């Protein structure tokens, strides 16, 4: 179950990651091995089985009342940010 | 537009739900606050933060589903839509994908000629809004992000591609906005961004069954711009096809300065959103009791109100639809008619004079300087011949400026109509005798001079002469 | 006996009775932590000032006559829990300098119960690992043999307890990250039923699997720690709205008639003979005491590890998208927005984390989603179904916790699949959301070192009381001694 470099590049785009050429080749090999390993699942008979996304059995997702909670703590949040200006998060230019 | 072609249009509307707090967190949703003062760690996507669903948003969704005759899905699922952007703190948006809360509905739209069209509603789902980027200040290579809007609840309403013209699109948006406002789930303010619209436009030769390639148009911030953009885009696509080219499926931006659409994203950059059900939430299961409870508090909706107005007031379909675009219009109208005035005259005064004036002033009906009672008084004074229709318009302008009662204005300015036949006879004769040469010309066949005589009588009476009496007198004297 | 050798319950009692002060106990732990951290590397942050402040406040409460459940007892907290005002790193470079402006629900409960924060323990980066070798802050050493790993991902929490540095710690378990290190360091570690402990404020790895849990040197201590940590949280939509009990009370149980299931799929031919001998002996002790041993089958066991390594990385890929350098953590400026994302994340994440993000995105991506992700979710349902079926006939299931005793540092780190197989006995329990506990059973000799081996017990959902009782019974019947590393030599 081998992955090619083109697929690795696509995954890099989706993951916002990049690698040096040799690292990329290593990653390609390791991902191929992992994929091989998890592909064992294909032999399991799952006809008529509903996918299970959680072990929680509840009536419905819990809901909260529509009330405002908390207060303006902007300063403490901006304090942990890499860059901020005049109350905004400063980020590299977003080109529309 | 080229006569051999027709347009196929579908609209996607994002409507912000007017709840106090956000979809998955307790932060306030008020518009216009200082940047990032309505954010908490959940909105900011900080480590370890988790979403909890706002129950009022669910109720709003059910009500909209009921109003749009949709199937209410007893089970719907929240899914993560994954992509990177600075206004998307978690790196994914919590939305609904395979199982939206409601789907397969329809909405009737009202066209100017009085006809209606039935437009399919594919689905409506709940999702969180993203923040906003601003580029106005600071260094060129930076942008600034305000996350107040991140997490605000949205209803995304998708229409079937059943719209065929820009007019259809305008009517669709007006009707949808009316429904949202009647339900009080969204204030439908496109300028402020609480209601946003993307248009999917394609063209095809008339009679062809298959759909052409469509383009998505974004950055449409008013109903008028939606209509302009649709017409422009259709023409653009037809030009491309007529000159032998092919339409690229892409997203285009409406430039409302140059009034054109231009390329934004091409197919290559199409996102793979990797939707999967959000493991931080459980499926939303709606009980019959809950749906019944929503049904019970449904208000009278625009179509029902329109039907009632047509029946009770014998209004034309179009007039009825305009007056029922909002509950405020409808209550103003009903207070104006007040069970005693001519519904048609009242409808005209509202739809033509009042709406025209309010549009010019940029005001909502709730900010009208003239109240229903005041306008009613004015209408009464025309009906009982106290003033002429023309004078009434002048009085109306004064009312708009000063909010004073018409009776007051008329008295103060001495605008009461002259209906004394004797007095008017005298003036008519005086006008005719001072304009003998024109009388001759009129008698010789120049019918248009009649207006001149009317004008002269009006001049003499400062416009206060009853026009009908003047007409009768002139006819009998000529 | 040194103060730092006190267990959780013992310490809480002595402080309440004013036999010792929190300040003295806390100082003793801090001293040992500081002395041992270069060797063991169990702690990323030692919060000395905070600890002493909290200890002082606890002493005052005791003096005023209103001590709480674990008043004054100092604790280590896995550096995956957001602690307000205290650096929280998830053992990753990408959270450099991140001081949370909020407290996780679980640690909040501990402080409300009177606990004292000693420091943040080391872990595999973002809890992804089974050996604590992927931490940005260096590998943790197993106190039994410092050339070996302590297990992971809660390696620091396990080592701190096993090395007598503090009475108890919090860990998290997604596929075995509390149980496996507990087994490899000779301590008790409990993964509660999914939903028992709130995930609010715990750095997320795999949302449908992550669970916080206690790690301590005795079952009673674990039970007390669990009691203090657990409870319904309205801020967590997956939190179980079920009452919690005084788990540390009424642990005695007569095992006569207790039905213990042994799943044949966990006792296969290739099982390490030393591990087999240890678990066989533990089973025999139960049998001799009157328990009924039943052979059972969990037929989909062979698919558990592959299922886990599809589901967990997929959830992780999305959960780790927020680490983008925009609002907190590491940012490395690039030429433009995308370049900044790539530079920050590539520098900030370690290799194992990157691997899991990439695999996660692969199995979620268009074209592969049905074959991998949906398929895995169906198999997950089958695995959970296996447990539901057997719990009709047995009260608890017993299995080895880990396939081997602690392995050498560097032994598996370059072969990801080998490392993943280290979770073979623990992942199915996580996929089914059931509670599982590892208790030390015996030591075995490997290359001249004495290494601990634990056994695992699994119970039905929300049956932690029963689970702890069975674990306690085992503990009473077992002669296991946790010696100090220096004493062991």
GROMACS .gro file of C-alpha atoms in nm, chain B residues 299-441:
model
  143
  395UNK     CA    1  -4.629   3.379   1.404
  396UNK     CA    2  -4.846   3.461   1.100
  397UNK     CA    3  -4.604   3.438   0.808
  398UNK     CA    4  -4.578   3.674   0.506
  399UNK     CA    5  -4.775   3.449   0.268
  400UNK     CA    6  -5.058   3.406   0.517
  401UNK     CA    7  -5.064   3.776   0.585
  402UNK     CA    8  -5.057   3.850   0.210
  403UNK     CA    9  -5.353   3.620   0.152
  404UNK     CA   10  -5.543   3.783   0.435
  405UNK     CA   11  -5.471   4.134   0.300
  406UNK     CA   12  -5.584   4.033  -0.048
  407UNK     CA   13  -5.900   3.894   0.097
  408UNK     CA   14  -5.981   4.159   0.354
  409UNK     CA   15  -5.861   4.469   0.172
  410UNK     CA   16  -5.904   4.352  -0.185
  411UNK     CA   17  -5.547   4.450  -0.265
  412UNK     CA   18  -5.360   4.341  -0.575
  413UNK     CA   19  -5.119   4.051  -0.524
  414UNK     CA   20  -4.818   4.272  -0.566
  415UNK     CA   21  -4.937   4.548  -0.334
  416UNK     CA   22  -5.029   4.285  -0.075
  417UNK     CA   23  -4.685   4.129  -0.103
  418UNK     CA   24  -4.507   4.462  -0.063
  419UNK     CA   25  -4.711   4.559   0.242
  420UNK     CA   26  -4.642   4.226   0.408
  421UNK     CA   27  -4.267   4.226   0.362
  422UNK     CA   28  -4.240   4.304   0.728
  423UNK     CA   29  -4.467   4.295   1.026
  424UNK     CA   30  -4.396   4.660   1.081
  425UNK     CA   31  -4.522   4.747   0.730
  426UNK     CA   32  -4.829   4.535   0.788
  427UNK     CA   33  -4.911   4.690   1.127
  428UNK     CA   34  -4.855   5.040   0.992
  429UNK     CA   35  -5.091   4.965   0.703
  430UNK     CA   36  -5.357   4.817   0.925
  431UNK     CA   37  -5.336   5.114   1.162
  432UNK     CA   38  -5.363   5.343   0.860
  433UNK     CA   39  -5.672   5.172   0.720
  434UNK     CA   40  -5.808   5.143   1.075
  435UNK     CA   41  -6.122   4.983   0.946
  436UNK     CA   42  -6.248   5.310   0.800
  437UNK     CA   43  -6.029   5.428   0.515
  438UNK     CA   44  -6.009   5.320   0.153
  439UNK     CA   45  -5.758   5.034   0.145
  440UNK     CA   46  -5.643   5.105  -0.210
  441UNK     CA   47  -5.574   5.472  -0.144
  442UNK     CA   48  -5.391   5.381   0.175
  443UNK     CA   49  -5.187   5.119  -0.011
  444UNK     CA   50  -5.085   5.374  -0.274
  445UNK     CA   51  -4.985   5.632  -0.016
  446UNK     CA   52  -4.771   5.378   0.165
  447UNK     CA   53  -4.608   5.198  -0.121
  448UNK     CA   54  -4.549   5.501  -0.341
  449UNK     CA   55  -4.521   5.812  -0.124
  450UNK     CA   56  -4.414   5.683   0.217
  451UNK     CA   57  -4.175   5.409   0.107
  452UNK     CA   58  -4.024   5.641  -0.152
  453UNK     CA   59  -3.958   5.902   0.113
  454UNK     CA   60  -3.823   5.658   0.369
  455UNK     CA   61  -3.587   5.506   0.113
  456UNK     CA   62  -3.452   5.849   0.030
  457UNK     CA   63  -3.403   5.926   0.398
  458UNK     CA   64  -3.247   5.585   0.455
  459UNK     CA   65  -3.492   5.514   0.731
  460UNK     CA   66  -3.684   5.205   0.843
  461UNK     CA   67  -4.062   5.222   0.881
  462UNK     CA   68  -4.012   5.209   1.256
  463UNK     CA   69  -3.826   5.539   1.223
  464UNK     CA   70  -4.095   5.703   1.011
  465UNK     CA   71  -4.144   6.070   1.098
  466UNK     CA   72  -4.508   6.028   1.002
  467UNK     CA   73  -4.734   5.800   1.209
  468UNK     CA   74  -5.024   5.596   1.070
  469UNK     CA   75  -5.271   5.830   1.238
  470UNK     CA   76  -5.110   6.135   1.082
  471UNK     CA   77  -5.101   5.983   0.737
  472UNK     CA   78  -5.459   5.870   0.790
  473UNK     CA   79  -5.561   6.225   0.871
  474UNK     CA   80  -5.403   6.339   0.546
  475UNK     CA   81  -5.585   6.070   0.347
  476UNK     CA   82  -5.911   6.174   0.513
  477UNK     CA   83  -5.858   6.536   0.410
  478UNK     CA   84  -5.823   6.431   0.048
  479UNK     CA   85  -6.125   6.206   0.066
  480UNK     CA   86  -6.347   6.481   0.200
  481UNK     CA   87  -6.212   6.735  -0.047
  482UNK     CA   88  -6.054   6.954   0.217
  483UNK     CA   89  -5.737   6.958   0.010
  484UNK     CA   90  -5.646   6.841  -0.337
  485UNK     CA   91  -5.421   6.547  -0.407
  486UNK     CA   92  -5.151   6.778  -0.528
  487UNK     CA   93  -5.161   7.000  -0.220
  488UNK     CA   94  -5.158   6.686  -0.011
  489UNK     CA   95  -4.818   6.598  -0.148
  490UNK     CA   96  -4.680   6.931  -0.035
  491UNK     CA   97  -4.832   6.887   0.306
  492UNK     CA   98  -4.685   6.537   0.322
  493UNK     CA   99  -4.337   6.672   0.257
  494UNK     CA  100  -4.379   6.915   0.545
  495UNK     CA  101  -4.503   6.631   0.764
  496UNK     CA  102  -4.191   6.429   0.683
  497UNK     CA  103  -3.968   6.717   0.781
  498UNK     CA  104  -4.145   6.831   1.095
  499UNK     CA  105  -4.361   6.534   1.206
  500UNK     CA  106  -4.648   6.776   1.253
  501UNK     CA  107  -5.014   6.688   1.203
  502UNK     CA  108  -5.153   6.764   0.856
  503UNK     CA  109  -5.453   6.958   0.991
  504UNK     CA  110  -5.213   7.194   1.166
  505UNK     CA  111  -5.006   7.245   0.854
  506UNK     CA  112  -5.305   7.300   0.630
  507UNK     CA  113  -5.456   7.552   0.870
  508UNK     CA  114  -5.133   7.736   0.928
  509UNK     CA  115  -5.056   7.764   0.560
  510UNK     CA  116  -5.410   7.825   0.454
  511UNK     CA  117  -5.408   7.537   0.213
  512UNK     CA  118  -5.773   7.448   0.240
  513UNK     CA  119  -5.907   7.369  -0.100
  514UNK     CA  120  -6.138   7.619  -0.268
  515UNK     CA  121  -6.461   7.447  -0.353
  516UNK     CA  122  -6.687   7.750  -0.381
  517UNK     CA  123  -6.822   7.714  -0.733
  518UNK     CA  124  -6.925   8.073  -0.749
  519UNK     CA  125  -6.584   8.207  -0.657
  520UNK     CA  126  -6.412   7.969  -0.894
  521UNK     CA  127  -6.650   8.060  -1.178
  522UNK     CA  128  -6.538   8.414  -1.137
  523UNK     CA  129  -6.171   8.324  -1.156
  524UNK     CA  130  -6.221   8.094  -1.455
  525UNK     CA  131  -6.395   8.364  -1.647
  526UNK     CA  132  -6.128   8.614  -1.554
  527UNK     CA  133  -5.852   8.382  -1.676
  528UNK     CA  134  -6.031   8.314  -2.001
  529UNK     CA  135  -6.093   8.678  -2.072
  530UNK     CA  136  -5.723   8.763  -2.008
  531UNK     CA  137  -5.611   8.499  -2.252
  532UNK     CA  138  -5.834   8.552  -2.552
  533UNK     CA  139  -5.571   8.461  -2.811
  534UNK     CA  140  -5.525   8.118  -2.647
  535UNK     CA  141  -5.899   8.071  -2.621
  536UNK     CA  142  -5.914   8.121  -2.997
  537UNK     CA  143  -5.635   7.873  -3.053
   0.00000   0.00000   0.00000
